[in-house]
Every structure is written in structure tokens, then in C-alpha cells.
Coordinates of C-alpha atoms and ligand atoms in Angstrom, one line a residue:
M16 CA -49.7 -37.4 -210.6
P17 CA -48.5 -35.3 -207.6
A18 CA -50.7 -35.3 -204.5
A19 CA -52.7 -32.2 -203.8
F20 CA -50.7 -31.6 -200.6
T21 CA -47.0 -31.4 -200.0
L22 CA -45.9 -31.6 -196.4
Y23 CA -42.5 -30.3 -195.4
G24 CA -41.4 -31.6 -192.0
S25 CA -39.3 -33.8 -189.8
F26 CA -40.2 -37.3 -188.6
L27 CA -39.0 -36.2 -185.1
S28 CA -41.4 -33.2 -185.1
A29 CA -44.7 -33.4 -183.2
P30 CA -46.2 -30.4 -185.1
T31 CA -45.3 -32.2 -188.3
Y32 CA -47.1 -35.3 -187.0
K33 CA -50.2 -33.2 -186.1
V34 CA -50.6 -32.3 -189.8
G35 CA -49.6 -35.7 -191.1
L36 CA -52.1 -37.4 -188.8
M37 CA -54.9 -35.0 -189.9
L38 CA -54.2 -35.7 -193.6
R39 CA -54.1 -39.5 -192.9
L40 CA -57.4 -39.5 -190.9
C41 CA -59.0 -37.4 -193.7
G42 CA -57.8 -40.0 -196.2
E43 CA -55.8 -37.4 -198.1
A44 CA -52.5 -38.6 -199.6
F45 CA -49.6 -36.2 -199.5
D46 CA -46.1 -35.8 -200.9
Y47 CA -43.5 -35.5 -198.2
R48 CA -40.3 -33.4 -198.1
H49 CA -37.9 -34.1 -195.3
V50 CA -36.3 -31.0 -193.7
D51 CA -33.1 -31.8 -191.8
L52 CA -33.4 -29.6 -188.7
A53 CA -30.0 -30.8 -187.4
K54 CA -28.4 -29.4 -190.5
G55 CA -30.4 -26.1 -190.2
Q56 CA -32.2 -26.6 -193.4
Q57 CA -35.2 -24.7 -191.9
K58 CA -33.2 -21.5 -191.8
T59 CA -32.0 -21.5 -195.4
P60 CA -33.3 -18.8 -197.7
E61 CA -35.2 -21.4 -199.7
F62 CA -37.1 -22.7 -196.7
L63 CA -37.6 -19.2 -195.2
A64 CA -39.4 -18.4 -198.4
L65 CA -41.9 -21.1 -197.4
N66 CA -42.1 -20.3 -193.7
R67 CA -41.0 -16.9 -192.5
Y68 CA -40.6 -18.4 -189.0
G69 CA -38.0 -20.9 -190.1
Q70 CA -39.8 -23.9 -188.6
V71 CA -41.5 -27.1 -189.7
P72 CA -44.2 -28.0 -190.6
V73 CA -45.2 -26.3 -193.9
L74 CA -48.1 -27.5 -196.0
V75 CA -48.4 -26.5 -199.6
H76 CA -51.9 -26.8 -201.1
E77 CA -52.5 -25.4 -204.6
K78 CA -51.4 -21.7 -204.4
L79 CA -51.3 -21.6 -200.6
T80 CA -48.2 -22.2 -198.5
L81 CA -49.3 -22.7 -194.9
C82 CA -47.5 -22.8 -191.5
Q83 CA -48.3 -23.3 -187.8
S84 CA -49.6 -26.8 -187.3
S85 CA -52.8 -26.0 -185.4
S86 CA -53.7 -23.2 -187.9
I87 CA -53.1 -25.8 -190.7
L88 CA -55.6 -28.1 -189.0
L89 CA -58.2 -25.3 -189.0
Y90 CA -57.6 -24.9 -192.7
L91 CA -57.9 -28.6 -193.5
A92 CA -61.0 -28.9 -191.4
E93 CA -62.6 -26.1 -193.3
L94 CA -61.4 -27.5 -196.7
T95 CA -62.5 -31.1 -196.2
G96 CA -65.4 -30.7 -193.7
K97 CA -63.8 -33.4 -191.7
F98 CA -63.1 -33.2 -187.9
A99 CA -64.6 -29.7 -188.2
A100 CA -66.9 -27.7 -185.9
G101 CA -70.6 -28.3 -186.4
D102 CA -71.6 -24.8 -185.3
L103 CA -70.3 -21.6 -184.0
E104 CA -70.1 -22.8 -180.4
E105 CA -68.1 -25.8 -181.4
R106 CA -65.8 -23.6 -183.5
Q107 CA -65.2 -21.5 -180.4
R108 CA -64.6 -24.5 -178.2
I109 CA -62.1 -26.0 -180.7
G110 CA -60.2 -22.7 -180.8
E111 CA -60.1 -22.6 -177.0
W112 CA -58.4 -26.0 -176.9
L113 CA -55.9 -25.1 -179.6
F114 CA -54.8 -21.9 -177.9
W115 CA -54.8 -23.5 -174.5
A116 CA -52.6 -26.3 -175.8
A117 CA -50.1 -23.9 -177.3
D118 CA -50.1 -22.0 -174.0
R119 CA -50.2 -24.7 -171.3
L120 CA -49.5 -28.1 -172.8
E121 CA -46.9 -27.7 -175.6
P122 CA -44.1 -25.9 -173.7
G123 CA -43.9 -28.5 -170.9
L124 CA -44.4 -31.6 -173.1
F125 CA -42.2 -30.4 -176.0
R126 CA -39.3 -29.0 -173.9
S127 CA -39.3 -32.0 -171.6
R128 CA -39.0 -34.4 -174.6
F129 CA -36.3 -32.2 -176.1
F130 CA -34.3 -32.3 -172.8
E131 CA -34.7 -36.1 -172.6
R132 CA -33.7 -36.7 -176.2
F133 CA -31.5 -33.9 -177.5
A134 CA -30.1 -31.6 -174.8
K135 CA -28.9 -31.5 -171.2
P136 CA -30.3 -28.3 -169.6
D137 CA -29.8 -26.8 -166.2
P138 CA -31.7 -29.3 -163.9
A139 CA -33.8 -26.4 -162.5
V140 CA -35.0 -25.6 -166.0
A141 CA -35.8 -29.2 -166.8
D142 CA -37.7 -29.5 -163.5
Y143 CA -39.6 -26.3 -164.2
M144 CA -40.7 -27.6 -167.7
R145 CA -41.6 -31.1 -166.3
K146 CA -43.8 -29.5 -163.7
A147 CA -45.4 -27.3 -166.4
G148 CA -46.1 -30.5 -168.4
E149 CA -47.5 -32.3 -165.4
M150 CA -49.8 -29.4 -164.7
G151 CA -51.1 -29.3 -168.3
L152 CA -51.7 -33.0 -168.3
G153 CA -53.5 -32.8 -165.0
V154 CA -55.9 -30.1 -166.3
L155 CA -56.5 -32.1 -169.5
D156 CA -57.1 -35.3 -167.5
G157 CA -59.7 -33.5 -165.3
L158 CA -61.5 -32.0 -168.3
L159 CA -61.7 -35.3 -170.1
E160 CA -63.7 -36.8 -167.2
G161 CA -67.0 -38.1 -168.5
K162 CA -66.2 -37.1 -172.1
R163 CA -65.4 -39.2 -175.2
F164 CA -63.8 -36.4 -177.1
L165 CA -62.8 -32.8 -176.4
V166 CA -65.6 -31.1 -178.2
G167 CA -69.0 -32.8 -178.6
E168 CA -69.5 -36.5 -179.2
R169 CA -67.2 -37.0 -182.1
P170 CA -63.5 -36.3 -182.8
T171 CA -62.5 -32.9 -184.1
I172 CA -59.2 -31.2 -184.9
A173 CA -59.0 -30.3 -181.2
D174 CA -58.5 -34.0 -180.5
I175 CA -56.0 -34.4 -183.4
A176 CA -54.0 -31.4 -182.3
L177 CA -53.8 -32.4 -178.7
F178 CA -53.0 -36.0 -179.6
G179 CA -50.1 -34.7 -181.7
V180 CA -48.8 -32.8 -178.6
L181 CA -49.0 -35.9 -176.4
A182 CA -47.9 -38.5 -179.0
H183 CA -44.3 -38.5 -177.8
M184 CA -45.1 -38.1 -174.1
G185 CA -43.4 -41.5 -173.4
E186 CA -40.1 -40.1 -174.8
A187 CA -40.6 -37.1 -172.6
K188 CA -40.8 -39.6 -169.6
F189 CA -44.4 -38.8 -168.7
E190 CA -46.1 -42.0 -167.7
I191 CA -49.6 -42.0 -169.3
A192 CA -51.0 -44.4 -166.7
N193 CA -50.8 -41.5 -164.2
W194 CA -53.6 -39.8 -166.2
P195 CA -56.4 -42.4 -166.7
Q196 CA -58.8 -40.1 -168.6
I197 CA -56.0 -39.2 -171.0
Q198 CA -55.2 -42.9 -171.4
A199 CA -58.8 -43.8 -172.2
W200 CA -59.1 -40.9 -174.7
W201 CA -55.8 -42.0 -176.3
E202 CA -57.3 -45.4 -177.0
R203 CA -60.3 -43.8 -178.7
I204 CA -58.0 -41.8 -181.0
V205 CA -55.8 -44.8 -181.8
A206 CA -58.9 -46.7 -182.8
L207 CA -59.9 -44.1 -185.5
P208 CA -59.7 -45.5 -189.1
G209 CA -56.4 -44.7 -190.7
F210 CA -54.6 -43.8 -187.5
A211 CA -50.8 -44.2 -187.3
L212 CA -48.2 -43.3 -184.7
P213 CA -45.6 -40.7 -185.6
Y214 CA -42.7 -43.0 -186.6
D215 CA -45.1 -45.2 -188.7
L216 CA -46.6 -42.2 -190.4
L217 CA -43.7 -39.8 -191.2
P218 CA -40.9 -40.9 -193.5
K219 CA -37.3 -40.1 -192.8
F220 CA -36.8 -39.0 -196.4
D221 CA -38.6 -37.4 -199.3
K222 CA -41.5 -39.6 -200.4
D223 CA -44.4 -39.1 -202.7
G224 CA -47.9 -40.4 -202.0
V225 CA -47.6 -41.0 -198.3
Ligands
GSH27 N1 -46.0 -23.5 -183.2 C1 -45.3 -24.2 -184.3 C2 -44.1 -24.9 -183.7 C3 -43.2 -25.5 -184.8 C4 -41.9 -26.0 -184.2 O1 -41.6 -25.9 -183.0 N2 -41.2 -26.7 -185.1 C5 -39.9 -27.2 -184.7 C6 -39.7 -28.7 -184.9 S1 -40.8 -29.6 -183.8 C7 -38.8 -26.5 -185.5 O2 -39.0 -26.3 -186.7 N3 -37.6 -26.3 -184.9 C8 -36.5 -25.8 -185.6 C9 -36.2 -24.3 -185.3 O3 -37.0 -23.7 -184.7 O4 -35.2 -23.9 -185.8 C10 -46.3 -25.2 -185.0 O5 -47.2 -25.7 -184.4 O6 -46.1 -25.4 -186.2

């Protein structure tokens, strides 16, 4: 029987990992469809019919086709009740983390990794993005002081989303030991039942029942 969820993505993609990690931590199996970004599969008419922005991930659930990883996490939290806000204030705080991460954490982390792994940019551009990443990590480290998780006493989708952003920070050449609160929080996420790192979780090919 096909799984209730089909995830379209790339094993190299942090946003794909965010969604895969959420499904895994919720104990939800999913069918996986590999999208070859190097071949431009995300810009084909077939894929654009799934995601008008021409990006992975996409999650198909019943009649709904969803895109934008953090928005997908909001949907899954609502659907499953797991890693969800307990009240209106928590909902607001989670939203603040998701929007902040998109604004101040993802550009520096994602671009720096891209430059380390896949491209050679102008050094000034690389330096600018690295400093942006370091600034975001510094803010996150400071705000984690004295906290187990980002919102309240238990993990929420804010933690899963931000972990997804940071998961490849080593590839981006950010040394986690420089941010001790992040390091301690990382260990708490890794200890969650069902946790898996990106390359252990996402297949490199189409696979059912991941
Ligand atoms: N904000 C989006 C970002 C998605 C994104 O950047 N996806 C990248 C892979 S990590 C992609 O599809 N790149 C190919 C392209 O833009 O053509 C999300 O969170 O889903």
C-alpha cells in the first residue's frame, strides 16, 4: 500500500531534510521521489505543476500538494498534533523562529555551504555570506542560553526547522564548537527517538516506505 505521504526532494537539500526529519520524528512513513537538481528536473513542466517555484521539497498528502519546507512543517504539526504549539502564544513564537530563520539564518548557512561544495564565488561574496551565517549562529547561540528547546520545554517544529538549517553546517565549514549552546541543543535533537542525519535519512533514488 502506498504511504500517505510522498516527498519529492534531493538528498543534498536541507529543506528536503527538514520535511523528511519531521516525518521521521512523527513516525510517518513516506514514499520518496528523487529530483535531480543538477539535471534541472525541478524546472520541468511536470515538476512546476507540483511546485510553481521550481524548487524541492514538495510533499503530496491526499489531495494536497505542498511546498516551502517550513510551511510544510506547520501543516504536519497541525495534522499530526506532534511538535505543535500548545497555545496561541507558542504558535506565535514558533512562527517568529521560522520567519527569523528564513531571514537571518538560511541565507548565510545555505549559501556558504553551496560555495564550499558546489561553486566558486567572488571571495567578497563568500565572505559576506559567511559573516551573515556567523551572525545568525551567534544570535541563535545567545537565545538558546538557559533553554532546552526553542519554544517551551519540549521540542517543536521550530527546533526541527532550525536543525534542518544547521544540519550541514560542517560542510559549510562552520565549526559547531564555536557555539556551545547550539552544540548542547544539537545533542538534545539528535537524542530524539527516530532521529537520523540527512544522508542516513534521504535516499539517493526513488524509494517507497522510507
Ligand atoms: N524556501 C524553500 C527553499 C527551497 C530550496 O532552496 N530548494 C533548493 C534545493 S535546497 C532548490 O530546489 N534549488 C533548485 C532551484 O532553485 O532551481 C523551502 O524551504 O522549501
